[in-house]
Coordinates of C-alpha atoms in Angstrom, one line a residue:
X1 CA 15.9 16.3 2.2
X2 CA 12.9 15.3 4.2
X3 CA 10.8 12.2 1.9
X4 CA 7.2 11.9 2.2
X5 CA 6.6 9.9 5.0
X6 CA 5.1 6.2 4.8
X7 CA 2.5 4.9 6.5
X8 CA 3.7 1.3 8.5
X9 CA 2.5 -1.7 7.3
X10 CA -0.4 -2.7 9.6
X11 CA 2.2 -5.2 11.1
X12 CA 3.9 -2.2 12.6
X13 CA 0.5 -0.8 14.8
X14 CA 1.0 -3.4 17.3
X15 CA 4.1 -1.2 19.0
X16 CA 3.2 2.1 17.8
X17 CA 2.2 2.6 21.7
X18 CA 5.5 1.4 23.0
X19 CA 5.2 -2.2 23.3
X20 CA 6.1 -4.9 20.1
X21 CA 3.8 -8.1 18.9
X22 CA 4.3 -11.3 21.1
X23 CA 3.6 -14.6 20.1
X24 CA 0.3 -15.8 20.7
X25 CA 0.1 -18.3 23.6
X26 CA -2.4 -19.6 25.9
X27 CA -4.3 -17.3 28.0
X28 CA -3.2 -19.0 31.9
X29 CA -0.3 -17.8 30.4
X30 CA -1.0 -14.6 29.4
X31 CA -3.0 -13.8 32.5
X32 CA 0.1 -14.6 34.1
X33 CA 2.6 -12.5 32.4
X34 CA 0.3 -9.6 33.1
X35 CA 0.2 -10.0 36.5
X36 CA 4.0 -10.2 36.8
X37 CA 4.4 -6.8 34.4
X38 CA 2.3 -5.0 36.8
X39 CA 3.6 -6.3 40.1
X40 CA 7.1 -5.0 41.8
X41 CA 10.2 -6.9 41.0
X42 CA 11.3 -8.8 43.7
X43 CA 14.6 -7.0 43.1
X44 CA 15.8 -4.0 42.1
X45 CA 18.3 -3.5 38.0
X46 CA 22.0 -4.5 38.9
X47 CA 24.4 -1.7 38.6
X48 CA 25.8 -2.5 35.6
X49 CA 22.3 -2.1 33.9
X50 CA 22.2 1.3 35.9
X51 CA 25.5 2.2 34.3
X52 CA 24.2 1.2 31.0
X53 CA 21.2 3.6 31.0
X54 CA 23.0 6.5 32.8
X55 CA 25.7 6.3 29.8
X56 CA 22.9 6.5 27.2
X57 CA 21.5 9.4 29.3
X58 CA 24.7 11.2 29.0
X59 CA 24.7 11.1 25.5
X60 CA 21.5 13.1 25.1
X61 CA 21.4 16.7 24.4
X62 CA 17.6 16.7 25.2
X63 CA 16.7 14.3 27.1
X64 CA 12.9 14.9 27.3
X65 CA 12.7 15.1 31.5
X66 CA 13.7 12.0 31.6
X67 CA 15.9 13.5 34.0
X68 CA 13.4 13.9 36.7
X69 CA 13.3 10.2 37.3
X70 CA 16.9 8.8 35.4
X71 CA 19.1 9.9 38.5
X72 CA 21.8 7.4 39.8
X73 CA 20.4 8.2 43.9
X74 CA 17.3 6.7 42.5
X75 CA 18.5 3.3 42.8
X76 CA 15.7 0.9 41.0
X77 CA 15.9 1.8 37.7
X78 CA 13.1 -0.1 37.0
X79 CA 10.7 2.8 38.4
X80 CA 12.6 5.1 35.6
X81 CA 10.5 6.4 32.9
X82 CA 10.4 4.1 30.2
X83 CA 11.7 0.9 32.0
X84 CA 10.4 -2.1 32.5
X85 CA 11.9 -5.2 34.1
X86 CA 11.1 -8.8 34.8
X87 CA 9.8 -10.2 37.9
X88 CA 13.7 -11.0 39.1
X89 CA 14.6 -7.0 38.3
X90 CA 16.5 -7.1 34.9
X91 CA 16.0 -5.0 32.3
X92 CA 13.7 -6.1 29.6
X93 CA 12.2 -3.0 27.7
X94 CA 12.9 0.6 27.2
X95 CA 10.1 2.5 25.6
X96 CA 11.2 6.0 24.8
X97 CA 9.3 6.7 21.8
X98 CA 8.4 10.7 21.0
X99 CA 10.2 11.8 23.8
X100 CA 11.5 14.4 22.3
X101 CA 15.0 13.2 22.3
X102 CA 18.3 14.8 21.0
X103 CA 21.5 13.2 20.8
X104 CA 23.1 10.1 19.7
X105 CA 22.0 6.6 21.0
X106 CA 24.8 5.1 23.3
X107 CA 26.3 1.6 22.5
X108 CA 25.7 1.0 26.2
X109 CA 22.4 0.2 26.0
X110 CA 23.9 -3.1 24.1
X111 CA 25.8 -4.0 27.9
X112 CA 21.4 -4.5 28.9
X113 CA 21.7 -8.9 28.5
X114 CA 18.0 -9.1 29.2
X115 CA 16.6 -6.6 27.2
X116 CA 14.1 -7.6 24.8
X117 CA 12.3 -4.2 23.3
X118 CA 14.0 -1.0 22.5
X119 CA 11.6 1.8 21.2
X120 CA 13.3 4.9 20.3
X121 CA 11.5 6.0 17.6
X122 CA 10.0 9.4 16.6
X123 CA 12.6 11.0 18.1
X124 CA 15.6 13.8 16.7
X125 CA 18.1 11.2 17.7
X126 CA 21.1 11.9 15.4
X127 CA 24.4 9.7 14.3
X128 CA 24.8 5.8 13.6
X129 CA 22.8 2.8 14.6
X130 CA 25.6 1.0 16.9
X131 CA 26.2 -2.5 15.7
X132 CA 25.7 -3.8 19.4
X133 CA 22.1 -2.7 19.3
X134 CA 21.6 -4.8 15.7
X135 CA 23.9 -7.8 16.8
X136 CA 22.5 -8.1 20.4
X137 CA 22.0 -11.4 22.3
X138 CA 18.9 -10.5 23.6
X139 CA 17.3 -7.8 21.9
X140 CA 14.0 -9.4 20.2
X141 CA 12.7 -6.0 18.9
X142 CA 14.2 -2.6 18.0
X143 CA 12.6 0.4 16.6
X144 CA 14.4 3.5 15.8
X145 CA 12.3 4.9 13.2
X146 CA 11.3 8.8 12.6
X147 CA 14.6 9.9 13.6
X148 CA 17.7 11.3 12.5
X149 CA 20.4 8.6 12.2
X150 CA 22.4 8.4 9.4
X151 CA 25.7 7.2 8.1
X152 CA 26.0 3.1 6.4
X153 CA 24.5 0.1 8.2
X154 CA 27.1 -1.7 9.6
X155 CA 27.8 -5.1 8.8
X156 CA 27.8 -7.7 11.1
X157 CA 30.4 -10.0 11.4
X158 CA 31.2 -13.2 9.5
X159 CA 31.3 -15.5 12.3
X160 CA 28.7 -14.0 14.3
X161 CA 26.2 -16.6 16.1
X162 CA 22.1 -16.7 15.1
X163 CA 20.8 -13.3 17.1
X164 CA 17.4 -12.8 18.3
X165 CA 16.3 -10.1 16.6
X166 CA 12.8 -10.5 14.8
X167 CA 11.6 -6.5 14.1
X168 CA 13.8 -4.4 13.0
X169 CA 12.4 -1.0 12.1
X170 CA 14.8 2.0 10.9
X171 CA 12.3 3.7 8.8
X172 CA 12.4 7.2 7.8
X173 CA 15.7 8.1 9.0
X174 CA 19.0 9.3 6.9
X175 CA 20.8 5.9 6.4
X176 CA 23.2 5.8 3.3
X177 CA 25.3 3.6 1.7
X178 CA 24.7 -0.2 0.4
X179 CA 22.5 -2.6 2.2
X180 CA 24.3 -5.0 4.5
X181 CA 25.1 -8.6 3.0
X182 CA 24.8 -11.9 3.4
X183 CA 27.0 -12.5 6.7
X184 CA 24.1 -10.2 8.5
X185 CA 21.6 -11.4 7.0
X186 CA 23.2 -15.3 8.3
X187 CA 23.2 -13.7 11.9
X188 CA 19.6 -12.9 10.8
X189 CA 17.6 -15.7 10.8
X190 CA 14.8 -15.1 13.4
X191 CA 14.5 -12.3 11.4
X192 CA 10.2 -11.5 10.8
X193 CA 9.8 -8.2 9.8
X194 CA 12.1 -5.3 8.1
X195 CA 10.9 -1.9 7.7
X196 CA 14.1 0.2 6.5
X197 CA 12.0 2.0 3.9
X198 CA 12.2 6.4 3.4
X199 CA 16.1 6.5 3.5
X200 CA 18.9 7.0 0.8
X201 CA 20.2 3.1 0.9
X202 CA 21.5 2.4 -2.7
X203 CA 22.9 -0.6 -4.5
X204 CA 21.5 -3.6 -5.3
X205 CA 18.6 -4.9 -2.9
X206 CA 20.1 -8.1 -1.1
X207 CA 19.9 -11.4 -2.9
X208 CA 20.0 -13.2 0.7
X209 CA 17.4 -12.2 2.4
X210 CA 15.3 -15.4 2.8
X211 CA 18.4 -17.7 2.9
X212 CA 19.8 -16.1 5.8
X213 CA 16.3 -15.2 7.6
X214 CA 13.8 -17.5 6.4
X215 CA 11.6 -16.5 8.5
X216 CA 10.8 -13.5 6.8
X217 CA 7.2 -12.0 6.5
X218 CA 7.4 -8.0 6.0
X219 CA 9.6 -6.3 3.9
X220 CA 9.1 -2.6 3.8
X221 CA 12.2 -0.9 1.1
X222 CA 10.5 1.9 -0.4
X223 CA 11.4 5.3 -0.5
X224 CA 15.1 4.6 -1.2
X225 CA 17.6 4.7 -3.9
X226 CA 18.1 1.1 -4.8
X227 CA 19.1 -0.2 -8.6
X228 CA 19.0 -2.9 -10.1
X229 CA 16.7 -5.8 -10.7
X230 CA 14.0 -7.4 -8.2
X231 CA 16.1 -10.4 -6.7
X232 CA 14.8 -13.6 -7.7
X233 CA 16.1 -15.2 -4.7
X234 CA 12.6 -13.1 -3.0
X235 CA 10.8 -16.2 -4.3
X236 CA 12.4 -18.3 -1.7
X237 CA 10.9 -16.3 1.3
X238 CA 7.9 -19.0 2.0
X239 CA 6.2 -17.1 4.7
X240 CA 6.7 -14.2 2.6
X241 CA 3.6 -11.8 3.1
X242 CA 4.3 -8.2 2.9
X243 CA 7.0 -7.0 -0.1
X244 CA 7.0 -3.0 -0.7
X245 CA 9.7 -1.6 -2.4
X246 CA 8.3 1.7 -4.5
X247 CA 9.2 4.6 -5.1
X248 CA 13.2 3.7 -5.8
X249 CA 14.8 3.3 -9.6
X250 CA 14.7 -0.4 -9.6
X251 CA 14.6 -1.8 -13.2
X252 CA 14.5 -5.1 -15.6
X253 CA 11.0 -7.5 -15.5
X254 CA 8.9 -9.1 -12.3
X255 CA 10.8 -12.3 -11.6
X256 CA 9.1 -15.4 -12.4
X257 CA 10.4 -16.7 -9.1
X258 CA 9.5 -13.9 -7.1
X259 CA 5.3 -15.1 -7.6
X260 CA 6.3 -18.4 -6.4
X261 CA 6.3 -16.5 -3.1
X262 CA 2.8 -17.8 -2.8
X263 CA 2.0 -16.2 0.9
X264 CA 2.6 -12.8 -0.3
X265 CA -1.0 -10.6 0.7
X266 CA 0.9 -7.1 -0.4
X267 CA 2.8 -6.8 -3.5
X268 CA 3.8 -3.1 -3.8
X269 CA 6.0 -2.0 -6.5
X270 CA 5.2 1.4 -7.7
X271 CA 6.9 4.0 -9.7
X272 CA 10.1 2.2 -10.6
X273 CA 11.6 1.5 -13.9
X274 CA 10.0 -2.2 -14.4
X275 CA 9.6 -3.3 -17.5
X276 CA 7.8 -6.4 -19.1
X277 CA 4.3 -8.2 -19.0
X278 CA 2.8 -10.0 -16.4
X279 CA 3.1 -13.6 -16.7
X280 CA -0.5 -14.9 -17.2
X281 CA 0.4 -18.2 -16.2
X282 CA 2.8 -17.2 -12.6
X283 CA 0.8 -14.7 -11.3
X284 CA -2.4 -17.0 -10.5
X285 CA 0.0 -18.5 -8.3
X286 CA -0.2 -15.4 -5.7
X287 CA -3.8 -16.8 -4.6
X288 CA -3.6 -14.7 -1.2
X289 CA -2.8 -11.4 -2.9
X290 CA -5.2 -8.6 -1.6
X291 CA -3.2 -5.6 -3.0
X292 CA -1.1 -5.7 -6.3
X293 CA 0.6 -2.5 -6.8
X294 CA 2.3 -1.8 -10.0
X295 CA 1.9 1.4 -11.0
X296 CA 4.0 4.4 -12.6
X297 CA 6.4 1.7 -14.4
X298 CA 6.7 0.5 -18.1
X299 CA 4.8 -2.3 -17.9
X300 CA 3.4 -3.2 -21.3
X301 CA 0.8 -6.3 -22.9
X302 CA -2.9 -6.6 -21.6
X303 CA -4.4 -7.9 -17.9
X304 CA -4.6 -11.6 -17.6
X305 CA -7.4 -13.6 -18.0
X306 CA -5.8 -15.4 -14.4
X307 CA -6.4 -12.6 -12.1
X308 CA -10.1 -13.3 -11.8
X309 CA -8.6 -16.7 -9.9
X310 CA -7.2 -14.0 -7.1
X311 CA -10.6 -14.0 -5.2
X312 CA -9.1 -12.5 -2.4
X313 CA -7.7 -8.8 -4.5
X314 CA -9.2 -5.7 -3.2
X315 CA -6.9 -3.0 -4.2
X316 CA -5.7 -3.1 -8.2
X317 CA -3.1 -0.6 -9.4
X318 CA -1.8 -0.8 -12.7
X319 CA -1.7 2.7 -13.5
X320 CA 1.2 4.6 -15.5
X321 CA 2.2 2.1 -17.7
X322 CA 2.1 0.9 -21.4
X323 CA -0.5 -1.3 -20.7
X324 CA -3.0 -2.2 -23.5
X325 CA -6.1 -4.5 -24.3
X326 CA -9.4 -5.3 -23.5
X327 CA -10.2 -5.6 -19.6
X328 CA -10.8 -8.8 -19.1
X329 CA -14.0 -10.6 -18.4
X330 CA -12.3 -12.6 -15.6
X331 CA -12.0 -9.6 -13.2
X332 CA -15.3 -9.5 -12.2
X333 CA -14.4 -13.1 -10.1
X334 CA -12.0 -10.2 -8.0
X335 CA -15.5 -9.6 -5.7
X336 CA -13.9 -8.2 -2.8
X337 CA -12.3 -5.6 -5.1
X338 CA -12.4 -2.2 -3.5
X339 CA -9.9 -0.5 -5.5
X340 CA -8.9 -0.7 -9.6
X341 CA -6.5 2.4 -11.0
X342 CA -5.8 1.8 -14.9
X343 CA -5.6 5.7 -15.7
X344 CA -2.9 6.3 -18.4
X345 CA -2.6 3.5 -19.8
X346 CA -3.7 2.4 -23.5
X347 CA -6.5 0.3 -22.3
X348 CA -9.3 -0.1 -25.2
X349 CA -12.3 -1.4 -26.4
X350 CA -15.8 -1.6 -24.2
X351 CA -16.6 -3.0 -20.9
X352 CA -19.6 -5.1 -22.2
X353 CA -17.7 -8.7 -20.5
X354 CA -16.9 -7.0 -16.7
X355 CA -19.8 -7.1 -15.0
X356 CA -19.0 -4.5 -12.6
X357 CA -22.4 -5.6 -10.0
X358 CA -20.2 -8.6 -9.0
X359 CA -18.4 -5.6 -7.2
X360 CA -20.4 -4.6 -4.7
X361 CA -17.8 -3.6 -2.5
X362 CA -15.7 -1.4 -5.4
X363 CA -15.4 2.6 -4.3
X364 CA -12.7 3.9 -6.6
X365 CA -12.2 3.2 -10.4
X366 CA -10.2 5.6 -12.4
X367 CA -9.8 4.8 -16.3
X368 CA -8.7 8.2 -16.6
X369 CA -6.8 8.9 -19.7
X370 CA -6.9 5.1 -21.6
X371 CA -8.7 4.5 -25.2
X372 CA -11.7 2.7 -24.0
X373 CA -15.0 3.1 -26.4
X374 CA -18.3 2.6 -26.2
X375 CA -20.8 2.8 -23.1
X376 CA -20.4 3.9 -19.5
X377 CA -21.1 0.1 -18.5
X378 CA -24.2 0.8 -17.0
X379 CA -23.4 -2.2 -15.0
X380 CA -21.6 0.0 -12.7
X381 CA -24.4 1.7 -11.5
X382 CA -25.3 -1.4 -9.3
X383 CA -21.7 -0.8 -7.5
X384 CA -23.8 1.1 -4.3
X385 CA -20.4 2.2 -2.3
X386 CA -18.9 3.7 -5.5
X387 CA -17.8 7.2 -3.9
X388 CA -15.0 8.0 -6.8
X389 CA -15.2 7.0 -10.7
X390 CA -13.3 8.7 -13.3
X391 CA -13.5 8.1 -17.3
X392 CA -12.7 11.3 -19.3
X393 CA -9.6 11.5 -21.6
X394 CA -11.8 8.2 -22.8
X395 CA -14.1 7.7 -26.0
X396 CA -16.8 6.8 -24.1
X397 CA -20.4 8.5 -25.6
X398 CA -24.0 9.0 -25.3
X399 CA -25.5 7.1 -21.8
X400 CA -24.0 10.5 -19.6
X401 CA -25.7 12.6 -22.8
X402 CA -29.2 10.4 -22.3
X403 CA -28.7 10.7 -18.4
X404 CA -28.9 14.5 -18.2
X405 CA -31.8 14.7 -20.8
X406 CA -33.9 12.0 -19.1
X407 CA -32.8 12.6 -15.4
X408 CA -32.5 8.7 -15.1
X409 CA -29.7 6.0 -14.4
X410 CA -28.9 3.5 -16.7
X411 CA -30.5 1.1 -15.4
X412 CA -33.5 2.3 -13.0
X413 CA -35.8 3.5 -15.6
X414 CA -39.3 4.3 -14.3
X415 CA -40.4 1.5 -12.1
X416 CA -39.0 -1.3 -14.3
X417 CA -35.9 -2.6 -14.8
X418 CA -35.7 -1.9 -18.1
X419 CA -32.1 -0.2 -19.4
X420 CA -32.2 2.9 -20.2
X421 CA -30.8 3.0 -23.6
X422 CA -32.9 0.9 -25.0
X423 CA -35.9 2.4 -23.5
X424 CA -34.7 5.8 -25.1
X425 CA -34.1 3.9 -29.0
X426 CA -37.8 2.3 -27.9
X427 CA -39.3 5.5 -27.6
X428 CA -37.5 7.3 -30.6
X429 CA -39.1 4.6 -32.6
X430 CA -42.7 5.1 -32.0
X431 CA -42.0 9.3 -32.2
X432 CA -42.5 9.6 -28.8
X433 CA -39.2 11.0 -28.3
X434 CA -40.9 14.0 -26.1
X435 CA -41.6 11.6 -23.3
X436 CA -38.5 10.7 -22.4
X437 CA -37.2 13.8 -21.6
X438 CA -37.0 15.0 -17.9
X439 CA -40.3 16.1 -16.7
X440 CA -38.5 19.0 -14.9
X441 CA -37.2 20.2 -18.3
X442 CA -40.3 20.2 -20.3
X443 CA -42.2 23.4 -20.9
X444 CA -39.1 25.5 -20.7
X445 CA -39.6 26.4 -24.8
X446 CA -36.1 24.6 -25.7
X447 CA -37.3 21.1 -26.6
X448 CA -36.3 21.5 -29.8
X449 CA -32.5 22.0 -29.1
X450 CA -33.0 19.3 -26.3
X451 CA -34.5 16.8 -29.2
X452 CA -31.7 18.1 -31.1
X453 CA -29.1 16.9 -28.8
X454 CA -31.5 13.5 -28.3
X455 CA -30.5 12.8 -31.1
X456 CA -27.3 13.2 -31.3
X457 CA -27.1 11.6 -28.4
X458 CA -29.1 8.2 -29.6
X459 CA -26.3 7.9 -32.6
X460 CA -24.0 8.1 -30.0
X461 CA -24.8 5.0 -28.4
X462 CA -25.4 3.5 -32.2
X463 CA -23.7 -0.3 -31.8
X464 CA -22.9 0.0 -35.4
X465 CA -19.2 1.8 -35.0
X466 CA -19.9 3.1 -38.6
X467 CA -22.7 5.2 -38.3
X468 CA -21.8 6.1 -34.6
X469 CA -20.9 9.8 -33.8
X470 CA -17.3 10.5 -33.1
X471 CA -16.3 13.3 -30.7
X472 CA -15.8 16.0 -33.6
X473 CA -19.4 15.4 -34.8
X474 CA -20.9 15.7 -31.2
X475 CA -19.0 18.4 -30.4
X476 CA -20.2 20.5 -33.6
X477 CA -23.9 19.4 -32.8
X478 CA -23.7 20.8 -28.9
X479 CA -21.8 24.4 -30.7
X480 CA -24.9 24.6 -33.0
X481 CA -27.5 23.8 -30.7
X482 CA -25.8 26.6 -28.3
X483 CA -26.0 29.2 -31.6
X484 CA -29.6 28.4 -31.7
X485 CA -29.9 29.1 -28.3
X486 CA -28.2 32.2 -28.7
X487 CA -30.5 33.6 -31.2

C-alpha cells in the first residue's frame, strides 16, 4: 500500500542530483579534484569492473537506454551513462537515479572495490537490498530510495570488520521485518546519516544505534510500524542532530536520556502513542532545538516555563494531545518562532503574559479547539508575517465583535497608539458611543441594532469574569438584534 511520501531531511538535497555530500576541505584541493573528475582517465575500468556492471545490466527488465552506451564492445566503461572513475580508471560512482529502471539490483555491483557512490533511487527496482552492497569495503554512500525493494534487511555478520558506509538511504521502499541488530550496527560505525523511513519495518527500534555508529547525525524512521518505547540508549548519540520517527505506534514516555542528546536541531515525533509530560527541567537541555514535534500523541500537564531558554525554536507542535495550562510567559523568549500548533488540546486561561510582538517572525498559530478565555491578545496584531491564525472552538469574546463595528485593529486606533478596547469603554463612558462606530456604517438607519450589539460586545470584553457575557447570552443578543432587523 503506497504511504505518503516524506520529504528528505535537508541533509539529503546534497545528492538529490546524483552526487552525495563530501567533506569540506581546502579549496587547492577541491579545485584539484574537479579538474581530475572532468579530465580522461589515464586508463580505461578493468574487466572485472566491466563484468560487474554488465551483470547488473542483465538483471534489468528496463533498463532505461542505458543500453545504447552499456555494451561490452564499448570497452571504457567509464564513458557509460552513469559512470564515473578516478584519474587511474576505477570505478568510483554510479548515478542511476530516475532512470526508469525495472528489475532487481545485482550483487555484482559489490565485486566494484573502488566504488564510493551508488544512486539508484527513484527507480521501480524490485527484490532485496544485497548484503554486499550494505557490507561493502568501499562503498561510502548508497541510495536506493523511491523504489520497490522489499523483503527483511539482512544482518551483517558478527565478525565483520568497521565498513565505510556513512549514508545510507532506503526510504520509501517495501522493506519488512525487524530492524537489523547490534552486530550491523558494530560494522556501522562511520555511520552519519540513516534514512529508512516510509516502509513496514516493525519491532523494537534498535537500542545500539549510537554504540555501534557513534558518529550518528540523521535518523529518519517514520512512516513504519515500529513498537515499543523510544530507546534511551538515543541519548548517547552526541552528534546527534536530526531524530524523526512519526507516524509509527511507538509508546511509553520521552526518555530522560534521550534530551541529553544535546545537538539534536529536529526532534520529530508525531502521531504515536507517547504518553507523559515533558520534563521541565531536561528539556532546556536541547538548547539547539529548532523544531520540536510532538503532536497527535497523549501527552498530558502544561508547557514549561524552560522552553523560553530554546532561543533558537522556530517550529512548535504540540497538537493532539491532553495537554492543559496556561501558555507560558516564557515563550515569548522563542523569537525566531515561525510556527506554534496547540489545536486540540485543553489549553486555558488568557494570553495576557505572551507577548506575541517578540515574534516577529511567527506566520502560523492554530489554538484551534483548546479552552482558552478572554481576549484575542491584541498583541498579535504586531506579528506582520502572520499569514495563518486560527482560534475558534475557543472562548475567546468581544475584540473580533468591536473590530467589525469600529473597522479598526486592536491596537492602531486612529493615529494614536491607543488600544482599542479601552478606547471603545472610553467612549461608552462619555455617551459618545456613536463615534466609534465605522464611518462607513453610519447613516445606514441600523445604529440602533449596531449600538445594541456595542454593547454586548463591551460586556464581552468585561475583565470582571462575573458580569462578562458568556456565549449563550451573546448568541441570544445577535438572534434578537437579527428579529429586529427583520421587522
Amino acid at each position: 500500500m503506497e504511504k505518503k511520501q516524506q520529504q528528505l531531511h535537508s541533509s539529503w538535497k546534497n545528492y538529490s542530483n546524483g552526487g552525495f555530500p563530501i567533506p569540506l576541505i581546502g579549496c587547492a584541493i577541491v579545485v584539484a579534484v574537479l579538474l581530475l573528475s572532468m579530465a580522461s582517465p589515464a586508463s580505461s575500468c578493468t574487466e572485472q569492473e566491466k563484468d560487474s556492471l554488465l551483470e547488473f545490466h542483465a538483471g534489468l527488465l528496463q533498463d532505461g537506454g542505458l543500453a545504447a552506451s552499456w555494451k561490452r564492445n564499448i570497452t571504457d566503461c567509464c564513458v557509460w551513462d552513469g559512470v564515473t572513475c578516478s584519474a587511474d580508471g576505477a570505478v568510483t560512482d554510479v548515478s542511476l537515479a530516475s532512470k526508469g529502471l525495472e528489475g532487481q539490483i545485482s550483487p555484482s555491483l559489490g565485486n566494484l572495490a573502488g566504488l564510493l557512490r551508488l544512486n539508484l533511487s527513484h527507480n521501480s527496482l524490485s527484490g532485496g537490498l544485497p548484503l554486499e552492497l550494505v557490507s561493502s569495503s568501499s562503498i561510502i554512500a548508497l541510495d536506493v530510495s523511491f523504489n520497490r525493494l522489499k523483503e527483511d534487511m539482512q544482518e551483517v555478520p558478527s565478525l565483520t570488520s568497521v565498513r565505510p558506509l556513512q549514508v545510507l538511504n532506503i526510504s520509501s521502499n517495501l522493506f519488512t521485518g525487524r530492524f537489523p541488530s547490534s552486530t550491523t550496527w558494530m560494522a556501522m560505525s562511520n555511520l552519519v546519516t540513516l534514512n529508512a523511513s516510509n516502509n513496514s519495518f516493525t519491532g523494537q527500534i534498535p537500542s545500539h544505534f549510537c554504540t555501534g555508529s557513534p558518529s550518528l547525525a540523521v535518523v529518519a524512521l517514520c512512516y513504519n510500524q515500529f513498537t515499543g518505547g523510544i530507546p534511551p540508549g538515543l541519548g548517547n548519540c552526541s552528534m546527534l542532530r536530526v531524530l524523526k520517527a512519526g507516524h509509527n505506534n511507538l509508546s511509553g514516555t520521552l526518555p530522560n536520556e534521550l534530551l541529553d542528546a544535546s545537538s539534536l536541531e529536529h526532534l520529530s515525533l508525531p502521531d504515536n502513542g507517547l504518553n507523559g509530560m515533558i520534563n521541565d527541567a531536561q528539556i532546556v537541555k536541547l538548547r539547539n532545538l529548532a523544531t520540536l514535534d510532538l503532536g497527535g500523541n497523549n501527552f498530558s500537564g502544561k508547557i514549561p516555563d524552560s522552553i523560553g531558554q530554546l532561543k533558537r525554536l522556530e517550529e512548535l507542535r504540540l497538537d493532539h494531545n491532553n495537554m492543559s495550562g496556561k501558555l507560558p510567559s516564557a515563550l515569548s523568549n522563542c523569537t525566531n518562532l515561525i510556527t506554534v500548533d496547540l489545536k486540540s488540546n485543553h489549553f486555558d486561561g488568557e494570553h495576557t503574559k505572551v507577548n506575541f510582538s517578540s515574534l516577529l517572525d511567527l506566520r502560523t498559530l492554530d489554538l484551534l479547539y483548546n479552552k482558552f478565555t478572554g481576549t484575542i491578545p491584541e498583541s498579535i496584531y504586531s506579528c506582520t508575517k502572520l499569514a495563518a491564525l486560527r482560534i475558534s472552538g475557543n472562548n475567546f469574546f468581544g475584540v473580533v465583535l468591536l473590530e467589525l463595528l469600529t473597522g479598526k485593529r486592536p491596537v492602531t486606533v486612529m493615529a494614536t497608539s491607543k488600544e482599542l478596547v479601552p478606547w471603545v469603554l472610553q467612549m461608552r463612558s462619555q455617551g459618545k458611543q456613536t463615534e466609534v462606530l465605522d464611518p462607513t456604517l453610519r447613516g445606514t438607519g441600523y445604529e440602533e441594532q449596531m449600538l445594541k450589539v456595542l454593547e454586548t460586545a463591551c460586556k464581552c470584553v468585561d475583565h470582571d469574569q462575573f458580569r462578562r457575557h458568556v456565549i449563550m447570552e451573546v448568541v441570544s443578543c445577535l438572534a434578537s438584534t437579527d428579529a429586529d432587523l427583520q421587522k
